[in-house]
Amino acid sequence: MKTISCILPLSAWLLAPLMLGIINRIKAFFAGRQGQSVFQLYYDLAKLLKKGSVYSRTTSRVFRYVPSVVLSAMVLATLMIPWGGLPAPVSFAGDLILLAYLLGAARFAMVLAALDTGSSFEGMGASREVQFAALAEPSLFLGMVVLAIQTGHGGLSDIFASLTSASWQSAPALLFLVACSWMVLLLCENSRIPIDDPNTHLELTMIHEVMVLDYGGPDLGYMLYAAALKLWIFSALLVNLLVPSQLIGHWMQIPLFLVGMVIMATLVGVVESIMARLRLMQVPNLLIGAGALGAMVLILKLVG
Amino acid sequence: MTVLSSQKTAHALRHFNICGSLWAIYGPNATAAGAIFSGLALIGGLAAACFTRCFGFIFLGEPRNEMRSPTLEVSALMRWPMVILAAACLAIGLTSPWSIRLTVPAIQCLISSDVPVEPLMLSARMLAGVAVVSAGLLVLAVIFYVIRRNLTRGKEERTEVTWDCGYARPTARMQYTASSFAQPLLDLFRVFLGTRHHGVSVQGFFPKHANHETETPDGAKEWLFAPLFRGIDRLVAPMRILQHGRIHLYVLYIALTLLTLLIWKAGFLR
């Protein structure tokens, strides 16, 4: 079981950039364009890793260390995500808190790098990032607590292994609300529309993208790959929740999960195509709404 | 070096100690403490904002004001204690399961024997996972950094100005300030903060003068401690009569106190 578990992070590392490719293709389809190849991010990464680098004169060593810290946090986080009914290679009771803090550590490093450039744009992006992250974090935790109570386990692998179709039959509303709350979280944490626009060219309106404006070459490659892994992590959490394990045979669960991931990428692409960006001032309302949803589910669970 | 060690300290505090202690707080009884859990999650997010604001605006970016005298690095005697403290933070974070096990006998002495220490041992076992992953993070970050250095070996590495879209001549004054950084978060809590705004807003097409100042009062000081201490002050003010600066009368107080104690004790003995 342990050896087969190693497939999970390996496939995450290999397939994560593909998700962004699928999202871009869906957006192109909605816009009536041919669109770039689904493998575009792989080509971009290969190109970036071969380039030299340009640094701002203002930056210190902190700026140079950050991409490695961000990437290692994301790589470690993928080691903790179970899927297809298999336990993750790193799994222990309470790993969900560590997962949230690994993501937090990556964000912390990225904000420092943004402030290190001395740019007002990047400072603005960093400010928005910490604000939205502070509001988004409770949704993740509340959802996790509900799942922990529902399944009676404290570790991600155990939680998702115990989430069966029977759990969906017994508490469909609770799990659906957690999924809704996490969907908002996925869009927020991965800087997708309606919270942020990954393709925007106006620094004033950007959040995540503006924070990595001053990176180029291999550093940008690290950052882009880390962002792809982050999208994979959040999508995997949602797919694990929505596609209960033990539904079908063990060997079918892995393909089923991968299909779920493709559907998730499609869903994000559709949301991006049919929705406009929210006004920046309204984003906190959406995030507080997602947190309130999580809190409501928890109260329902504790009372009911 | 000082900056680096401070950064290490901030990072160690943020990631290892807080992560370790939060786990001890959230712990195995997380199911019972849902509300506290989400509150602490929000606090975790706010702590990240605080640390980045604090470290980012003190140590990173361009200097924010002209120094009158040139900055000098302090001596090794001042730097090394900081490095040692930062390393200690890191060490406590990485060895948290063992640190908890070490404190268990001491805790057992302090609390009554019928309180089980088993939950503490349980969290120590869980912290082992946290410590291993944290160590992994450090090792992996170093590995990725080495790989990254090798990727650009022999290639051009230039230094330029920061991305300067829209600004022909960027200056240090254009940097984001700490108060601007915190403003979106503070706006969420404006009901509790009571921030006051003063200044003249921009008017017309070619404004000659505009300024904006904000002032956030210390709520705890203004609304809690100041009235509390004023009340206590008023209550105990009459006692000031006893404090007059005449030493012979102070000696009399001592004598009277001793005499009172003697009579009291003698009374009990009888």
Tab-separated table of C-alpha atoms in Angstrom, chain A:
chain	number	residue	atom	x	y	z
A	1	MET	CA	0.000	0.000	0.000
A	2	LYS	CA	2.842	2.316	0.926
A	3	THR	CA	4.681	1.881	-2.377
A	4	ILE	CA	1.541	2.475	-4.391
A	5	SER	CA	0.913	5.620	-2.307
A	6	CYS	CA	4.040	7.149	-3.869
A	7	ILE	CA	2.179	7.246	-7.193
A	8	LEU	CA	-0.083	9.934	-5.742
A	9	PRO	CA	2.446	12.757	-5.335
A	10	LEU	CA	4.344	11.657	-8.455
A	11	SER	CA	1.259	11.986	-10.606
A	12	ALA	CA	0.411	15.274	-8.898
A	13	TRP	CA	3.871	16.641	-9.789
A	14	LEU	CA	3.521	15.425	-13.366
A	15	LEU	CA	-0.095	16.308	-14.053
A	16	ALA	CA	-0.584	19.552	-12.099
A	17	PRO	CA	0.415	21.893	-14.988
A	18	LEU	CA	-2.071	20.060	-17.210
A	19	MET	CA	-4.982	21.409	-15.138
A	20	LEU	CA	-4.104	24.995	-16.045
A	21	GLY	CA	-3.880	23.893	-19.678
A	22	ILE	CA	-7.395	22.451	-19.494
A	23	ILE	CA	-8.734	25.640	-17.852
A	24	ASN	CA	-7.192	27.759	-20.615
A	25	ARG	CA	-8.624	25.511	-23.325
A	26	ILE	CA	-12.105	25.766	-21.807
A	27	LYS	CA	-11.784	29.554	-21.692
A	28	ALA	CA	-10.637	29.578	-25.320
A	29	PHE	CA	-13.602	27.397	-26.289
A	30	PHE	CA	-16.036	29.822	-24.658
A	31	ALA	CA	-14.346	32.758	-26.376
A	32	GLY	CA	-14.519	30.973	-29.752
A	33	ARG	CA	-10.734	30.782	-30.067
A	34	GLN	CA	-8.463	27.913	-30.976
A	35	GLY	CA	-6.540	28.446	-27.730
A	36	GLN	CA	-3.097	27.379	-26.648
A	37	SER	CA	-2.015	23.777	-26.249
A	38	VAL	CA	-3.064	22.031	-23.044
A	39	PHE	CA	0.654	21.437	-22.487
A	40	GLN	CA	1.497	25.136	-22.740
A	41	LEU	CA	2.603	25.422	-19.096
A	42	TYR	CA	5.046	22.523	-19.579
A	43	TYR	CA	6.605	24.388	-22.529
A	44	ASP	CA	6.669	27.622	-20.538
A	45	LEU	CA	8.341	25.910	-17.589
A	46	ALA	CA	10.944	24.256	-19.815
A	47	LYS	CA	11.687	27.634	-21.432
A	48	LEU	CA	11.877	29.526	-18.146
A	49	LEU	CA	14.218	27.006	-16.526
A	50	LYS	CA	16.702	27.538	-19.374
A	51	LYS	CA	16.769	31.313	-19.049
A	52	GLY	CA	19.071	33.614	-17.135
A	53	SER	CA	17.701	35.873	-14.442
A	54	VAL	CA	17.100	39.555	-13.816
A	55	TYR	CA	16.739	40.870	-10.290
A	56	SER	CA	15.630	44.209	-8.988
A	57	ARG	CA	18.372	46.321	-7.417
A	58	THR	CA	16.160	46.861	-4.411
A	59	THR	CA	15.803	43.187	-3.551
A	60	SER	CA	17.811	41.329	-0.932
A	61	ARG	CA	18.647	37.667	-0.510
A	62	VAL	CA	15.132	37.039	0.820
A	63	PHE	CA	13.808	37.568	-2.714
A	64	ARG	CA	16.166	34.920	-4.090
A	65	TYR	CA	15.327	32.293	-1.451
A	66	VAL	CA	11.536	32.644	-1.651
A	67	PRO	CA	10.822	30.610	-4.855
A	68	SER	CA	12.605	27.573	-3.360
A	69	VAL	CA	10.659	27.905	-0.087
A	70	VAL	CA	7.320	28.300	-1.898
A	71	LEU	CA	7.970	25.344	-4.176
A	72	SER	CA	9.142	23.069	-1.360
A	73	ALA	CA	6.056	23.937	0.730
A	74	MET	CA	3.791	23.023	-2.184
A	75	VAL	CA	5.701	19.829	-3.001
A	76	LEU	CA	5.413	18.734	0.642
A	77	ALA	CA	1.722	19.632	0.700
A	78	THR	CA	1.082	17.343	-2.291
A	79	LEU	CA	2.654	14.511	-0.268
A	80	MET	CA	-0.184	14.892	2.242
A	81	ILE	CA	-3.095	14.723	-0.207
A	82	PRO	CA	-4.727	11.296	-0.447
A	83	TRP	CA	-6.782	10.282	-3.452
A	84	GLY	CA	-8.454	7.376	-5.106
A	85	GLY	CA	-8.984	5.748	-1.713
A	86	LEU	CA	-5.231	5.415	-1.187
A	87	PRO	CA	-3.575	6.940	1.879
A	88	ALA	CA	-1.099	9.756	1.259
A	89	PRO	CA	2.618	8.982	1.817
A	90	VAL	CA	2.662	11.511	4.681
A	91	SER	CA	-0.357	11.002	6.862
A	92	PHE	CA	-1.011	11.357	10.576
A	93	ALA	CA	-3.853	12.612	12.748
A	94	GLY	CA	-3.844	16.391	12.564
A	95	ASP	CA	-2.071	16.634	9.212
A	96	LEU	CA	-4.885	18.906	7.979
A	97	ILE	CA	-3.598	21.700	10.213
A	98	LEU	CA	-0.080	21.181	8.904
A	99	LEU	CA	-1.407	21.325	5.343
A	100	ALA	CA	-3.023	24.706	6.034
A	101	TYR	CA	0.174	25.971	7.628
A	102	LEU	CA	2.353	24.757	4.745
A	103	LEU	CA	0.150	26.778	2.411
A	104	GLY	CA	0.405	29.639	4.908
A	105	ALA	CA	4.212	29.397	4.983
A	106	ALA	CA	4.330	29.603	1.185
A	107	ARG	CA	2.085	32.672	1.256
A	108	PHE	CA	4.183	34.238	4.013
A	109	ALA	CA	7.338	33.806	1.924
A	110	MET	CA	5.656	35.176	-1.186
A	111	VAL	CA	4.404	38.275	0.630
A	112	LEU	CA	7.925	38.939	1.934
A	113	ALA	CA	9.307	38.648	-1.599
A	114	ALA	CA	6.669	41.096	-2.862
A	115	LEU	CA	7.565	43.609	-0.147
A	116	ASP	CA	11.266	43.117	-0.875
A	117	THR	CA	10.907	44.628	-4.339
A	118	GLY	CA	9.838	47.988	-2.887
A	119	SER	CA	7.210	48.268	-5.612
A	120	SER	CA	3.913	49.877	-4.659
A	121	PHE	CA	2.062	47.482	-6.962
A	122	GLU	CA	3.515	44.457	-5.271
A	123	GLY	CA	2.924	45.944	-1.837
A	124	MET	CA	-0.708	46.417	-2.824
A	125	GLY	CA	-0.958	42.817	-4.046
A	126	ALA	CA	0.675	41.558	-0.840
A	127	SER	CA	-1.748	43.573	1.250
A	128	ARG	CA	-4.740	42.078	-0.588
A	129	GLU	CA	-3.276	38.596	-0.397
A	130	VAL	CA	-2.926	38.643	3.401
A	131	GLN	CA	-6.395	40.144	3.790
A	132	PHE	CA	-8.098	37.534	1.618
A	133	ALA	CA	-6.031	34.704	3.087
A	134	ALA	CA	-7.000	35.677	6.647
A	135	LEU	CA	-10.664	35.549	5.613
A	136	ALA	CA	-10.322	32.356	3.568
A	137	GLU	CA	-8.427	30.284	6.144
A	138	PRO	CA	-11.427	29.775	8.487
A	139	SER	CA	-13.446	28.233	5.603
A	140	LEU	CA	-10.793	25.565	5.083
A	141	PHE	CA	-10.549	24.822	8.806
A	142	LEU	CA	-14.306	24.779	9.380
A	143	GLY	CA	-14.825	22.401	6.462
A	144	MET	CA	-12.093	20.156	7.833
A	145	VAL	CA	-13.654	20.147	11.310
A	146	VAL	CA	-17.047	19.178	9.868
A	147	LEU	CA	-15.459	16.316	7.934
A	148	ALA	CA	-13.454	15.257	11.001
A	149	ILE	CA	-16.638	15.122	13.099
A	150	GLN	CA	-18.578	13.413	10.311
A	151	THR	CA	-16.009	10.648	9.856
A	152	GLY	CA	-14.600	10.528	13.384
A	153	HIS	CA	-11.001	10.806	12.157
A	154	GLY	CA	-8.362	13.512	12.503
A	155	GLY	CA	-6.130	12.847	9.492
A	156	LEU	CA	-6.745	13.694	5.834
A	157	SER	CA	-6.152	10.149	4.577
A	158	ASP	CA	-8.483	8.638	7.194
A	159	ILE	CA	-11.129	11.305	6.652
A	160	PHE	CA	-11.302	10.804	2.904
A	161	ALA	CA	-11.052	7.015	3.184
A	162	SER	CA	-14.103	7.039	5.490
A	163	LEU	CA	-16.134	9.364	3.290
A	164	THR	CA	-18.331	6.924	1.451
A	165	SER	CA	-21.493	7.175	-0.569
A	166	ALA	CA	-23.228	6.311	2.714
A	167	SER	CA	-21.876	9.556	4.218
A	168	TRP	CA	-23.376	11.447	1.292
A	169	GLN	CA	-26.692	9.696	1.881
A	170	SER	CA	-26.705	10.440	5.596
A	171	ALA	CA	-25.617	14.095	5.443
A	172	PRO	CA	-25.923	15.334	1.852
A	173	ALA	CA	-26.671	18.957	2.749
A	174	LEU	CA	-23.690	19.298	5.108
A	175	LEU	CA	-21.187	17.856	2.661
A	176	PHE	CA	-22.628	19.895	-0.205
A	177	LEU	CA	-22.304	23.113	1.793
A	178	VAL	CA	-18.694	22.259	2.701
A	179	ALA	CA	-18.041	21.657	-1.004
A	180	CYS	CA	-19.571	25.062	-1.873
A	181	SER	CA	-17.451	26.782	0.751
A	182	TRP	CA	-14.311	25.033	-0.533
A	183	MET	CA	-15.126	25.917	-4.133
A	184	VAL	CA	-15.009	29.620	-3.201
A	185	LEU	CA	-11.774	28.877	-1.356
A	186	LEU	CA	-10.298	27.169	-4.440
A	187	LEU	CA	-11.121	30.178	-6.617
A	188	CYS	CA	-9.704	32.590	-4.035
A	189	GLU	CA	-6.516	30.707	-3.143
A	190	ASN	CA	-5.648	30.089	-6.775
A	191	SER	CA	-6.381	33.647	-7.902
A	192	ARG	CA	-9.138	32.676	-10.297
A	193	ILE	CA	-12.134	34.718	-11.444
A	194	PRO	CA	-14.316	36.073	-9.755
A	195	ILE	CA	-11.696	36.937	-7.098
A	196	ASP	CA	-8.598	37.547	-9.173
A	197	ASP	CA	-7.838	37.334	-12.876
A	198	PRO	CA	-4.710	35.329	-13.712
A	199	ASN	CA	-4.572	36.877	-17.200
A	200	THR	CA	-4.978	40.475	-16.169
A	201	HIS	CA	-2.492	43.060	-17.391
A	202	LEU	CA	-3.404	45.814	-14.982
A	203	GLU	CA	-1.116	45.693	-11.983
A	204	LEU	CA	-3.532	47.824	-10.003
A	205	THR	CA	-6.203	45.146	-10.017
A	206	MET	CA	-4.027	42.094	-9.562
A	207	ILE	CA	-3.464	40.115	-6.396
A	208	HIS	CA	-1.350	37.014	-6.833
A	209	GLU	CA	0.094	37.805	-10.248
A	210	VAL	CA	1.302	41.219	-9.162
A	211	MET	CA	3.213	39.661	-6.287
A	212	VAL	CA	5.397	37.688	-8.688
A	213	LEU	CA	5.836	40.552	-11.208
A	214	ASP	CA	9.550	40.916	-10.527
A	215	TYR	CA	10.401	37.260	-10.956
A	216	GLY	CA	11.818	35.988	-14.212
A	217	GLY	CA	13.623	32.951	-15.560
A	218	PRO	CA	13.907	29.865	-13.313
A	219	ASP	CA	12.463	31.761	-10.349
A	220	LEU	CA	9.265	32.485	-12.267
A	221	GLY	CA	9.274	28.854	-13.380
A	222	TYR	CA	9.369	27.766	-9.715
A	223	MET	CA	6.536	30.144	-8.860
A	224	LEU	CA	4.337	29.050	-11.781
A	225	TYR	CA	4.891	25.385	-10.988
A	226	ALA	CA	4.134	26.004	-7.299
A	227	ALA	CA	0.886	27.747	-8.333
A	228	ALA	CA	-0.037	24.739	-10.488
A	229	LEU	CA	0.598	22.416	-7.521
A	230	LYS	CA	-1.566	24.616	-5.315
A	231	LEU	CA	-4.440	24.362	-7.793
A	232	TRP	CA	-3.962	20.601	-7.787
A	233	ILE	CA	-4.059	20.478	-3.960
A	234	PHE	CA	-7.303	22.422	-3.636
A	235	SER	CA	-8.946	20.600	-6.543
A	236	ALA	CA	-7.878	17.250	-5.056
A	237	LEU	CA	-9.471	18.161	-1.710
A	238	LEU	CA	-12.739	19.001	-3.469
A	239	VAL	CA	-12.710	15.934	-5.728
A	240	ASN	CA	-11.977	13.730	-2.700
A	241	LEU	CA	-15.012	15.214	-1.012
A	242	LEU	CA	-17.317	15.021	-4.025
A	243	VAL	CA	-16.301	11.590	-5.328
A	244	PRO	CA	-16.711	9.193	-2.415
A	245	SER	CA	-14.248	6.345	-2.326
A	246	GLN	CA	-15.328	2.709	-2.050
A	247	LEU	CA	-17.966	3.489	-4.639
A	248	ILE	CA	-16.346	1.108	-7.092
A	249	GLY	CA	-13.372	-1.227	-7.180
A	250	HIS	CA	-10.029	-0.066	-5.834
A	251	TRP	CA	-8.334	-0.087	-9.222
A	252	MET	CA	-11.038	2.116	-10.718
A	253	GLN	CA	-10.749	4.812	-8.074
A	254	ILE	CA	-7.584	6.359	-9.496
A	255	PRO	CA	-8.998	6.899	-13.019
A	256	LEU	CA	-12.240	8.110	-11.439
A	257	PHE	CA	-10.304	10.669	-9.407
A	258	LEU	CA	-8.412	11.859	-12.482
A	259	VAL	CA	-11.689	12.279	-14.360
A	260	GLY	CA	-12.920	14.261	-11.344
A	261	MET	CA	-9.868	16.515	-11.595
A	262	VAL	CA	-10.532	17.150	-15.298
A	263	ILE	CA	-14.148	18.005	-14.463
A	264	MET	CA	-12.942	20.336	-11.709
A	265	ALA	CA	-10.603	22.124	-14.154
A	266	THR	CA	-13.498	22.365	-16.604
A	267	LEU	CA	-15.715	23.813	-13.890
A	268	VAL	CA	-13.114	26.467	-13.024
A	269	GLY	CA	-12.765	27.254	-16.734
A	270	VAL	CA	-16.538	27.586	-17.132
A	271	VAL	CA	-16.794	29.846	-14.054
A	272	GLU	CA	-14.035	32.028	-15.508
A	273	SER	CA	-15.734	32.195	-18.883
A	274	ILE	CA	-19.227	33.061	-17.759
A	275	MET	CA	-18.493	35.318	-14.794
A	276	ALA	CA	-17.025	38.787	-14.503
A	277	ARG	CA	-14.553	39.677	-11.799
A	278	LEU	CA	-16.064	40.907	-8.595
A	279	ARG	CA	-15.340	44.426	-7.501
A	280	LEU	CA	-12.374	44.256	-5.178
A	281	MET	CA	-14.384	45.705	-2.310
A	282	GLN	CA	-16.900	42.869	-2.608
A	283	VAL	CA	-14.366	40.038	-2.419
A	284	PRO	CA	-14.207	40.100	1.428
A	285	ASN	CA	-18.021	39.735	1.472
A	286	LEU	CA	-17.772	36.586	-0.649
A	287	LEU	CA	-15.037	35.143	1.563
A	288	ILE	CA	-16.863	36.000	4.775
A	289	GLY	CA	-19.936	34.391	3.185
A	290	ALA	CA	-17.942	31.213	2.523
A	291	GLY	CA	-16.672	31.270	6.122
A	292	ALA	CA	-20.211	31.817	7.420
A	293	LEU	CA	-21.358	28.856	5.351
A	294	GLY	CA	-18.659	26.753	6.989
A	295	ALA	CA	-19.662	28.003	10.442
A	296	MET	CA	-23.327	27.247	9.718
A	297	VAL	CA	-22.479	23.694	8.657
A	298	LEU	CA	-20.443	23.202	11.814
A	299	ILE	CA	-23.298	24.465	14.006
A	300	LEU	CA	-25.744	22.202	12.158
A	301	LYS	CA	-23.383	19.294	12.678
A	302	LEU	CA	-22.857	20.003	16.380
A	303	VAL	CA	-26.568	20.582	17.038
A	304	GLY	CA	-27.942	17.868	14.777
